[in-house]
Amino acid sequence: MNRKNIDVDTVTMDLFSDSASSDRGLLPLTGKSTLELLRRWSDAGLLRRLDVALAAFVQEQDPLAAPCVLVATALLAQMEGRGHSCLSLRELAAAPVALLGWSEPESTAVESLWSMLPPNLDEWLRALSATRVVRVVGQVPDQGQPLVLAGTDGDAPLLYLRRYWGHERLVSGHILHRSQAKGDSVDPAQTRKWLELFYPTISGSKECNWQKVACALALRGRLAVITGGPGTGKTYTAARLLALLFATAPDADHLRVSLAAPTGKAAARLKQAIDGALDDLKSQVGSALDLSALVQRVGAARTLHSLLGARPDTRHFAHHAGRPLDVDVLIVDEASMVHLEMMSALLDALPPDARLILLGDKDQLASVEAGAVLGDLCRDAQSGQYNADTVAFISQVAGETIPASYLAQGQGAALAQQTAMLRLSRRFGGPIGQLAMAVNEGNVPEALSVLRECVAKHGDAAEIAFHEGGSVYQVSSLALQGRGGTASYAAYGQALERWPEVLIAADVPAAHSTWVTEVLMAFDRFRLLCAVRNGDWGVAGLNRAVEIALERAGHIRRGGEWYAGRPVMVTRNDAALGVFNGDIGIALPSAAEGHALRVYFLQGEDLRSVGVTRLAHVETAFAMTVHKSQGSEFEHTAMVLSASAGAILGRELVYTGITRARKTFTLLAERPGLLAKAIASPTRRTSGLPRFLDSLLCDPG
């Protein structure tokens, strides 16, 4: 969070001193004085105004609520804004500074306040249980209270905003039901025949084929969770799973298949990857299976918002339990980006007998909004935790032997039996892969060693590069010129300059379409990724710097907000226009008379455009946050670490940035030590979903 440089005394807490006699010390906290302090923290940039507003609402609903209840409410809202679905009360009571991640002098302000709050967890729980704005699960009936307190009978009670409590209950209920539900009856001999055709045995190989395992597990039930890093073949596996379902379904001609992803870019990539994998499979299956019919049956991939029928300016969707989706098989890619509320809506709208396949990398950044659903679902993925009956089923239908290290010591969870982790990467075998692995493991010395050795051997032409310190000018120069011949915005700029050639072409519309596609594809070869939005080393500052560099080079000419060549990212879903949050397009002159600017989007091989005046919610996209880059890949990815990022700099952020690079990766840090700090700081989101899945927090009614 950005801190404002204002004169606010949050350390000595003079707020509670007698203005006429400041040496009298601190007065007891009241609801009014607590709210005033929280407002000061908001003015100082420590809290959002929304956080304080929620605390004020609670105080209005219950004027007798203890000061600690107001503090807990404000910090619950604060943590929700950081992606947590709930607040750990044990950490709040015992280690607030560590929980909040504030540094000096803010931590001193926290410690000062906590000296006036309940000294232990039990007293916090008593205060929260005593107010009418909190529903205590298992003790207080549901009367629409805005806050929910769960797990008071255990050692880790959690405080929720009512909405997220409901979403976690719904998601866990659906997941448990689906993970326990049986799939259609399976003919083991027939299934094994098809899997052997799809995955020919490699002579001499003794390694477990986890892709075959994933296909087998998915066939067994109504849910499959397939996780793995870049290059492990998640969509490749999904395509073969579709072919397997098509081959074994009793009524394959009527099989309804849908593809979806959180963003338009990810959806387009999913469709392209699935179609490509099915086309490649044709040579293996020959006439045994009509894969062309399956390709036709799999329609265009859609964003989750589009699939569910997002209603403008509401949280509601056209599809829900009362009006379910018309689908038999749903594949959702980039599931790590699916936040808790969206997963709740998706599961609610999915027919009970439909098959859900979630694809994603559990080690990537979680969603921008609250929740880390895929990470919670994949908690056993690394260790497997397969039961004996699961192992026997895999052996029977896939002919694969699960290594003993992945067997459950007791009874493995039902969800673990429907989860497969792909462990062999076919993309990252070089320095990028080595760096990603070291970062994912939290191995700072190894990560730094990989970076330094690669640069020492290959210089600017190295597959990976690392720069600490320097200036924004150096970053913008890299964006414009690349390094050692790597991809940059130079090709995009050169493509823009070919506009006059379009105007004199014999067939202007055809030449225009070719040119627009060229510009879009050239732009997509390189991208700057940032940890933060604001500041010189954030999205805003670097967008300005790159614009200036491109204009000086003569590639663009800015004459206002909109100019030819401006790349933009859509920041709000607009179903009427067919654009969704995360879609990236470029403003270019149209082929029509007058050549009015339109924003062109490339979706697969299809071009579509929207007039610039109709796009109200967009931002310039030479640079983007790492979060927004998920679901995308670039030939050359440059990631920028800002010194002002604070707790945002974490292991998952760095790992996600690295794995956006196909061929070349460049890391630029504003100050020395930022990379090491980030790798050593794994991101952890508080969630009650794992305990829900273990049935420990189920509402008794």
mmCIF file of C-alpha atoms in Angstrom, residues 337-588:
data_model
loop_
_atom_site.group_PDB
_atom_site.id
_atom_site.type_symbol
_atom_site.label_atom_id
_atom_site.label_comp_id
_atom_site.label_asym_id
_atom_site.label_seq_id
_atom_site.Cartn_x
_atom_site.Cartn_y
_atom_site.Cartn_z
ATOM 1 C CA MET A 337 -6.633 -16.624 -11.433
ATOM 2 C CA VAL A 338 -10.190 -17.599 -10.474
ATOM 3 C CA HIS A 339 -11.073 -15.803 -7.264
ATOM 4 C CA LEU A 340 -13.344 -17.177 -4.568
ATOM 5 C CA GLU A 341 -16.489 -15.312 -5.600
ATOM 6 C CA MET A 342 -16.129 -16.322 -9.262
ATOM 7 C CA MET A 343 -15.489 -19.967 -8.359
ATOM 8 C CA SER A 344 -18.596 -19.885 -6.186
ATOM 9 C CA ALA A 345 -20.683 -18.535 -9.074
ATOM 10 C CA LEU A 346 -19.224 -21.067 -11.512
ATOM 11 C CA LEU A 347 -19.860 -24.088 -9.307
ATOM 12 C CA ASP A 348 -23.355 -22.866 -8.513
ATOM 13 C CA ALA A 349 -24.190 -22.638 -12.226
ATOM 14 C CA LEU A 350 -22.685 -25.989 -13.204
ATOM 15 C CA PRO A 351 -25.138 -28.898 -13.628
ATOM 16 C CA PRO A 352 -24.546 -31.602 -10.973
ATOM 17 C CA ASP A 353 -23.835 -34.288 -13.580
ATOM 18 C CA ALA A 354 -21.468 -32.123 -15.639
ATOM 19 C CA ARG A 355 -17.732 -32.811 -15.543
ATOM 20 C CA LEU A 356 -15.467 -29.949 -14.401
ATOM 21 C CA ILE A 357 -11.772 -29.920 -15.308
ATOM 22 C CA LEU A 358 -9.624 -27.232 -13.662
ATOM 23 C CA LEU A 359 -6.205 -26.509 -15.175
ATOM 24 C CA GLY A 360 -3.600 -24.266 -13.613
ATOM 25 C CA ASP A 361 -0.269 -23.780 -11.910
ATOM 26 C CA LYS A 362 -0.733 -23.896 -8.145
ATOM 27 C CA ASP A 363 2.529 -22.010 -7.636
ATOM 28 C CA GLN A 364 1.516 -18.932 -9.605
ATOM 29 C CA LEU A 365 0.083 -15.805 -8.084
ATOM 30 C CA ALA A 366 -3.397 -16.212 -6.729
ATOM 31 C CA SER A 367 -6.226 -14.073 -8.021
ATOM 32 C CA VAL A 368 -6.196 -10.305 -7.552
ATOM 33 C CA GLU A 369 -9.433 -10.543 -5.583
ATOM 34 C CA ALA A 370 -9.987 -12.541 -2.415
ATOM 35 C CA GLY A 371 -9.205 -16.211 -2.297
ATOM 36 C CA ALA A 372 -6.539 -18.658 -3.430
ATOM 37 C CA VAL A 373 -8.893 -21.414 -4.525
ATOM 38 C CA LEU A 374 -6.589 -23.450 -6.745
ATOM 39 C CA GLY A 375 -3.822 -23.363 -4.142
ATOM 40 C CA ASP A 376 -6.272 -24.565 -1.489
ATOM 41 C CA LEU A 377 -7.544 -27.349 -3.751
ATOM 42 C CA CYS A 378 -3.997 -28.448 -4.598
ATOM 43 C CA ARG A 379 -2.654 -28.686 -1.048
ATOM 44 C CA ASP A 380 -2.017 -32.460 -1.497
ATOM 45 C CA ALA A 381 -0.918 -32.264 -5.141
ATOM 46 C CA GLN A 382 2.822 -32.374 -4.444
ATOM 47 C CA SER A 383 2.596 -35.413 -2.175
ATOM 48 C CA GLY A 384 -0.152 -37.208 -4.100
ATOM 49 C CA GLN A 385 -1.892 -38.866 -1.127
ATOM 50 C CA TYR A 386 -3.464 -41.538 -3.323
ATOM 51 C CA ASN A 387 -5.488 -44.330 -1.719
ATOM 52 C CA ALA A 388 -5.071 -47.998 -2.616
ATOM 53 C CA ASP A 389 -8.301 -48.103 -4.669
ATOM 54 C CA THR A 390 -7.178 -45.038 -6.634
ATOM 55 C CA VAL A 391 -3.810 -46.629 -7.367
ATOM 56 C CA ALA A 392 -5.512 -49.845 -8.475
ATOM 57 C CA PHE A 393 -7.869 -47.919 -10.776
ATOM 58 C CA ILE A 394 -4.974 -46.032 -12.384
ATOM 59 C CA SER A 395 -3.077 -49.263 -12.940
ATOM 60 C CA GLN A 396 -6.129 -50.939 -14.475
ATOM 61 C CA VAL A 397 -7.244 -48.219 -16.896
ATOM 62 C CA ALA A 398 -3.958 -46.425 -17.602
ATOM 63 C CA GLY A 399 -1.321 -49.085 -17.007
ATOM 64 C CA GLU A 400 0.658 -46.690 -14.831
ATOM 65 C CA THR A 401 2.306 -47.487 -11.512
ATOM 66 C CA ILE A 402 2.154 -44.719 -8.928
ATOM 67 C CA PRO A 403 5.489 -44.430 -7.040
ATOM 68 C CA ALA A 404 5.246 -45.420 -3.390
ATOM 69 C CA SER A 405 6.207 -41.909 -2.266
ATOM 70 C CA TYR A 406 2.859 -40.608 -3.538
ATOM 71 C CA LEU A 407 0.669 -43.067 -1.632
ATOM 72 C CA ALA A 408 -1.418 -41.994 1.354
ATOM 73 C CA GLN A 409 -0.209 -43.255 4.706
ATOM 74 C CA GLY A 410 -3.760 -43.432 6.003
ATOM 75 C CA GLN A 411 -6.919 -42.469 4.169
ATOM 76 C CA GLY A 412 -6.265 -39.736 1.626
ATOM 77 C CA ALA A 413 -8.798 -36.950 1.118
ATOM 78 C CA ALA A 414 -11.471 -37.431 -1.540
ATOM 79 C CA LEU A 415 -10.217 -34.373 -3.418
ATOM 80 C CA ALA A 416 -6.670 -35.783 -3.568
ATOM 81 C CA GLN A 417 -8.033 -38.752 -5.521
ATOM 82 C CA GLN A 418 -9.204 -36.351 -8.250
ATOM 83 C CA THR A 419 -6.034 -34.253 -8.363
ATOM 84 C CA ALA A 420 -3.029 -34.825 -10.596
ATOM 85 C CA MET A 421 0.209 -32.866 -10.697
ATOM 86 C CA LEU A 422 2.177 -32.891 -13.959
ATOM 87 C CA ARG A 423 5.833 -32.977 -13.025
ATOM 88 C CA LEU A 424 7.875 -32.997 -16.246
ATOM 89 C CA SER A 425 8.349 -29.667 -18.057
ATOM 90 C CA ARG A 426 9.120 -29.851 -21.745
ATOM 91 C CA ARG A 427 9.559 -26.109 -22.117
ATOM 92 C CA PHE A 428 11.849 -25.004 -19.361
ATOM 93 C CA GLY A 429 14.957 -27.080 -19.413
ATOM 94 C CA GLY A 430 17.408 -24.175 -19.728
ATOM 95 C CA PRO A 431 18.261 -21.183 -17.539
ATOM 96 C CA ILE A 432 14.660 -19.873 -17.413
ATOM 97 C CA GLY A 433 13.481 -23.238 -16.089
ATOM 98 C CA GLN A 434 16.352 -23.456 -13.618
ATOM 99 C CA LEU A 435 15.624 -19.966 -12.350
ATOM 100 C CA ALA A 436 11.896 -20.645 -12.033
ATOM 101 C CA MET A 437 12.579 -23.844 -10.081
ATOM 102 C CA ALA A 438 15.035 -22.155 -7.706
ATOM 103 C CA VAL A 439 12.577 -19.315 -7.051
ATOM 104 C CA ASN A 440 9.679 -21.726 -6.518
ATOM 105 C CA GLU A 441 11.759 -23.630 -3.974
ATOM 106 C CA GLY A 442 12.747 -20.429 -2.170
ATOM 107 C CA ASN A 443 16.428 -21.112 -2.875
ATOM 108 C CA VAL A 444 17.947 -17.618 -2.991
ATOM 109 C CA PRO A 445 21.613 -18.683 -3.496
ATOM 110 C CA GLU A 446 20.699 -21.008 -6.377
ATOM 111 C CA ALA A 447 18.531 -18.383 -8.077
ATOM 112 C CA LEU A 448 21.277 -15.755 -7.877
ATOM 113 C CA SER A 449 23.850 -18.284 -9.060
ATOM 114 C CA VAL A 450 21.774 -19.183 -12.142
ATOM 115 C CA LEU A 451 21.366 -15.506 -13.020
ATOM 116 C CA ARG A 452 25.034 -14.603 -12.582
ATOM 117 C CA GLU A 453 26.411 -17.645 -14.404
ATOM 118 C CA CYS A 454 24.149 -17.146 -17.395
ATOM 119 C CA VAL A 455 25.079 -13.469 -17.732
ATOM 120 C CA ALA A 456 28.780 -14.232 -17.223
ATOM 121 C CA LYS A 457 28.735 -16.790 -20.045
ATOM 122 C CA HIS A 458 26.576 -15.027 -22.612
ATOM 123 C CA GLY A 459 26.419 -11.308 -21.754
ATOM 124 C CA ASP A 460 23.551 -9.346 -23.312
ATOM 125 C CA ALA A 461 22.629 -12.324 -25.496
ATOM 126 C CA ALA A 462 21.960 -14.500 -22.441
ATOM 127 C CA GLU A 463 18.587 -16.217 -22.074
ATOM 128 C CA ILE A 464 18.217 -14.493 -18.713
ATOM 129 C CA ALA A 465 19.687 -11.229 -17.433
ATOM 130 C CA PHE A 466 19.668 -9.399 -14.134
ATOM 131 C CA HIS A 467 20.249 -5.715 -13.354
ATOM 132 C CA GLU A 468 20.125 -4.077 -9.918
ATOM 133 C CA GLY A 469 19.926 -0.338 -9.620
ATOM 134 C CA GLY A 470 19.996 1.884 -12.670
ATOM 135 C CA SER A 471 17.281 4.219 -13.868
ATOM 136 C CA VAL A 472 13.870 4.280 -15.477
ATOM 137 C CA TYR A 473 15.582 5.505 -18.639
ATOM 138 C CA GLN A 474 17.487 2.204 -18.824
ATOM 139 C CA VAL A 475 14.224 0.295 -18.467
ATOM 140 C CA SER A 476 12.549 2.266 -21.274
ATOM 141 C CA SER A 477 15.662 1.796 -23.446
ATOM 142 C CA LEU A 478 15.428 -1.962 -22.925
ATOM 143 C CA ALA A 479 11.763 -1.846 -23.899
ATOM 144 C CA LEU A 480 12.580 0.036 -27.098
ATOM 145 C CA GLN A 481 15.798 -1.687 -28.124
ATOM 146 C CA GLY A 482 15.911 -5.042 -26.331
ATOM 147 C CA ARG A 483 19.288 -6.578 -25.538
ATOM 148 C CA GLY A 484 21.500 -8.754 -27.693
ATOM 149 C CA GLY A 485 18.891 -8.950 -30.428
ATOM 150 C CA THR A 486 16.021 -9.971 -28.136
ATOM 151 C CA ALA A 487 12.424 -9.008 -28.807
ATOM 152 C CA SER A 488 11.391 -5.462 -27.887
ATOM 153 C CA TYR A 489 8.893 -2.816 -28.923
ATOM 154 C CA ALA A 490 11.131 -1.911 -31.882
ATOM 155 C CA ALA A 491 9.328 -4.363 -34.206
ATOM 156 C CA TYR A 492 5.965 -2.971 -33.072
ATOM 157 C CA GLY A 493 7.157 0.589 -33.762
ATOM 158 C CA GLN A 494 8.428 -0.371 -37.210
ATOM 159 C CA ALA A 495 5.143 -2.076 -38.027
ATOM 160 C CA LEU A 496 3.240 1.101 -37.078
ATOM 161 C CA GLU A 497 5.293 3.090 -39.582
ATOM 162 C CA ARG A 498 4.024 0.938 -42.462
ATOM 163 C CA TRP A 499 0.570 2.576 -42.317
ATOM 164 C CA PRO A 500 1.216 4.652 -45.483
ATOM 165 C CA GLU A 501 1.832 1.395 -47.391
ATOM 166 C CA VAL A 502 -1.707 0.281 -46.528
ATOM 167 C CA LEU A 503 -3.246 3.408 -48.044
ATOM 168 C CA ILE A 504 -1.666 2.828 -51.470
ATOM 169 C CA ALA A 505 -2.334 -0.925 -51.612
ATOM 170 C CA ALA A 506 -4.466 -2.296 -54.446
ATOM 171 C CA ASP A 507 -6.812 -3.884 -51.908
ATOM 172 C CA VAL A 508 -6.855 -1.522 -48.939
ATOM 173 C CA PRO A 509 -9.210 -3.583 -46.671
ATOM 174 C CA ALA A 510 -7.093 -6.739 -47.085
ATOM 175 C CA ALA A 511 -3.853 -4.818 -46.628
ATOM 176 C CA HIS A 512 -5.310 -3.112 -43.563
ATOM 177 C CA SER A 513 -6.267 -6.406 -41.898
ATOM 178 C CA THR A 514 -2.798 -7.799 -42.589
ATOM 179 C CA TRP A 515 -1.185 -4.671 -41.180
ATOM 180 C CA VAL A 516 -3.329 -4.595 -38.020
ATOM 181 C CA THR A 517 -2.532 -8.248 -37.355
ATOM 182 C CA GLU A 518 1.176 -7.556 -37.872
ATOM 183 C CA VAL A 519 1.119 -4.665 -35.389
ATOM 184 C CA LEU A 520 -0.739 -6.699 -32.772
ATOM 185 C CA MET A 521 1.560 -9.705 -33.112
ATOM 186 C CA ALA A 522 4.697 -7.557 -33.042
ATOM 187 C CA PHE A 523 3.509 -5.816 -29.877
ATOM 188 C CA ASP A 524 2.796 -9.141 -28.208
ATOM 189 C CA ARG A 525 6.396 -10.346 -28.534
ATOM 190 C CA PHE A 526 7.615 -8.219 -25.612
ATOM 191 C CA ARG A 527 6.135 -6.940 -22.384
ATOM 192 C CA LEU A 528 7.197 -5.012 -19.276
ATOM 193 C CA LEU A 529 5.780 -6.549 -16.095
ATOM 194 C CA CYS A 530 5.646 -4.572 -12.857
ATOM 195 C CA ALA A 531 5.101 -5.470 -9.234
ATOM 196 C CA VAL A 532 3.122 -2.283 -8.506
ATOM 197 C CA ARG A 533 0.877 0.144 -10.354
ATOM 198 C CA ASN A 534 2.132 3.506 -9.066
ATOM 199 C CA GLY A 535 5.511 5.223 -8.963
ATOM 200 C CA ASP A 536 8.327 5.635 -11.476
ATOM 201 C CA TRP A 537 9.063 1.893 -11.371
ATOM 202 C CA GLY A 538 5.406 0.927 -11.530
ATOM 203 C CA VAL A 539 2.939 0.566 -14.396
ATOM 204 C CA ALA A 540 2.044 4.272 -14.498
ATOM 205 C CA GLY A 541 5.627 5.559 -14.526
ATOM 206 C CA LEU A 542 6.934 3.036 -17.041
ATOM 207 C CA ASN A 543 4.003 3.538 -19.406
ATOM 208 C CA ARG A 544 4.904 7.225 -19.506
ATOM 209 C CA ALA A 545 8.602 6.489 -19.980
ATOM 210 C CA VAL A 546 8.017 4.043 -22.845
ATOM 211 C CA GLU A 547 5.598 6.451 -24.553
ATOM 212 C CA ILE A 548 8.236 9.190 -24.433
ATOM 213 C CA ALA A 549 10.923 6.841 -25.782
ATOM 214 C CA LEU A 550 8.709 5.648 -28.650
ATOM 215 C CA GLU A 551 7.716 9.201 -29.531
ATOM 216 C CA ARG A 552 11.335 10.365 -29.582
ATOM 217 C CA ALA A 553 12.140 7.464 -31.884
ATOM 218 C CA GLY A 554 9.346 8.574 -34.232
ATOM 219 C CA HIS A 555 7.214 5.446 -33.819
ATOM 220 C CA ILE A 556 4.169 7.175 -32.276
ATOM 221 C CA ARG A 557 2.812 10.706 -32.200
ATOM 222 C CA ARG A 558 0.726 11.568 -29.159
ATOM 223 C CA GLY A 559 -1.867 14.263 -29.592
ATOM 224 C CA GLY A 560 -4.076 13.499 -26.629
ATOM 225 C CA GLU A 561 -5.386 10.495 -24.767
ATOM 226 C CA TRP A 562 -5.941 8.496 -27.936
ATOM 227 C CA TYR A 563 -3.303 8.142 -30.639
ATOM 228 C CA ALA A 564 -2.441 5.627 -33.332
ATOM 229 C CA GLY A 565 -0.473 2.803 -31.746
ATOM 230 C CA ARG A 566 -1.734 3.216 -28.187
ATOM 231 C CA PRO A 567 -1.990 -0.254 -26.595
ATOM 232 C CA VAL A 568 -4.747 -0.512 -24.024
ATOM 233 C CA MET A 569 -5.941 -3.040 -21.497
ATOM 234 C CA VAL A 570 -9.646 -3.302 -20.740
ATOM 235 C CA THR A 571 -10.194 -2.870 -16.995
ATOM 236 C CA ARG A 572 -13.906 -3.596 -16.719
ATOM 237 C CA ASN A 573 -16.149 -6.201 -18.317
ATOM 238 C CA ASP A 574 -18.488 -4.870 -20.996
ATOM 239 C CA ALA A 575 -20.580 -7.721 -22.329
ATOM 240 C CA ALA A 576 -22.403 -5.401 -24.746
ATOM 241 C CA LEU A 577 -19.113 -4.568 -26.491
ATOM 242 C CA GLY A 578 -17.766 -8.069 -26.116
ATOM 243 C CA VAL A 579 -14.684 -6.917 -24.184
ATOM 244 C CA PHE A 580 -13.626 -8.120 -20.780
ATOM 245 C CA ASN A 581 -11.200 -7.261 -18.013
ATOM 246 C CA GLY A 582 -7.669 -8.111 -19.145
ATOM 247 C CA ASP A 583 -8.261 -7.960 -22.913
ATOM 248 C CA ILE A 584 -5.490 -6.058 -24.741
ATOM 249 C CA GLY A 585 -5.941 -4.179 -27.994
ATOM 250 C CA ILE A 586 -4.233 -1.390 -29.943
ATOM 251 C CA ALA A 587 -5.762 1.853 -31.216
ATOM 252 C CA LEU A 588 -5.178 2.071 -34.969
#
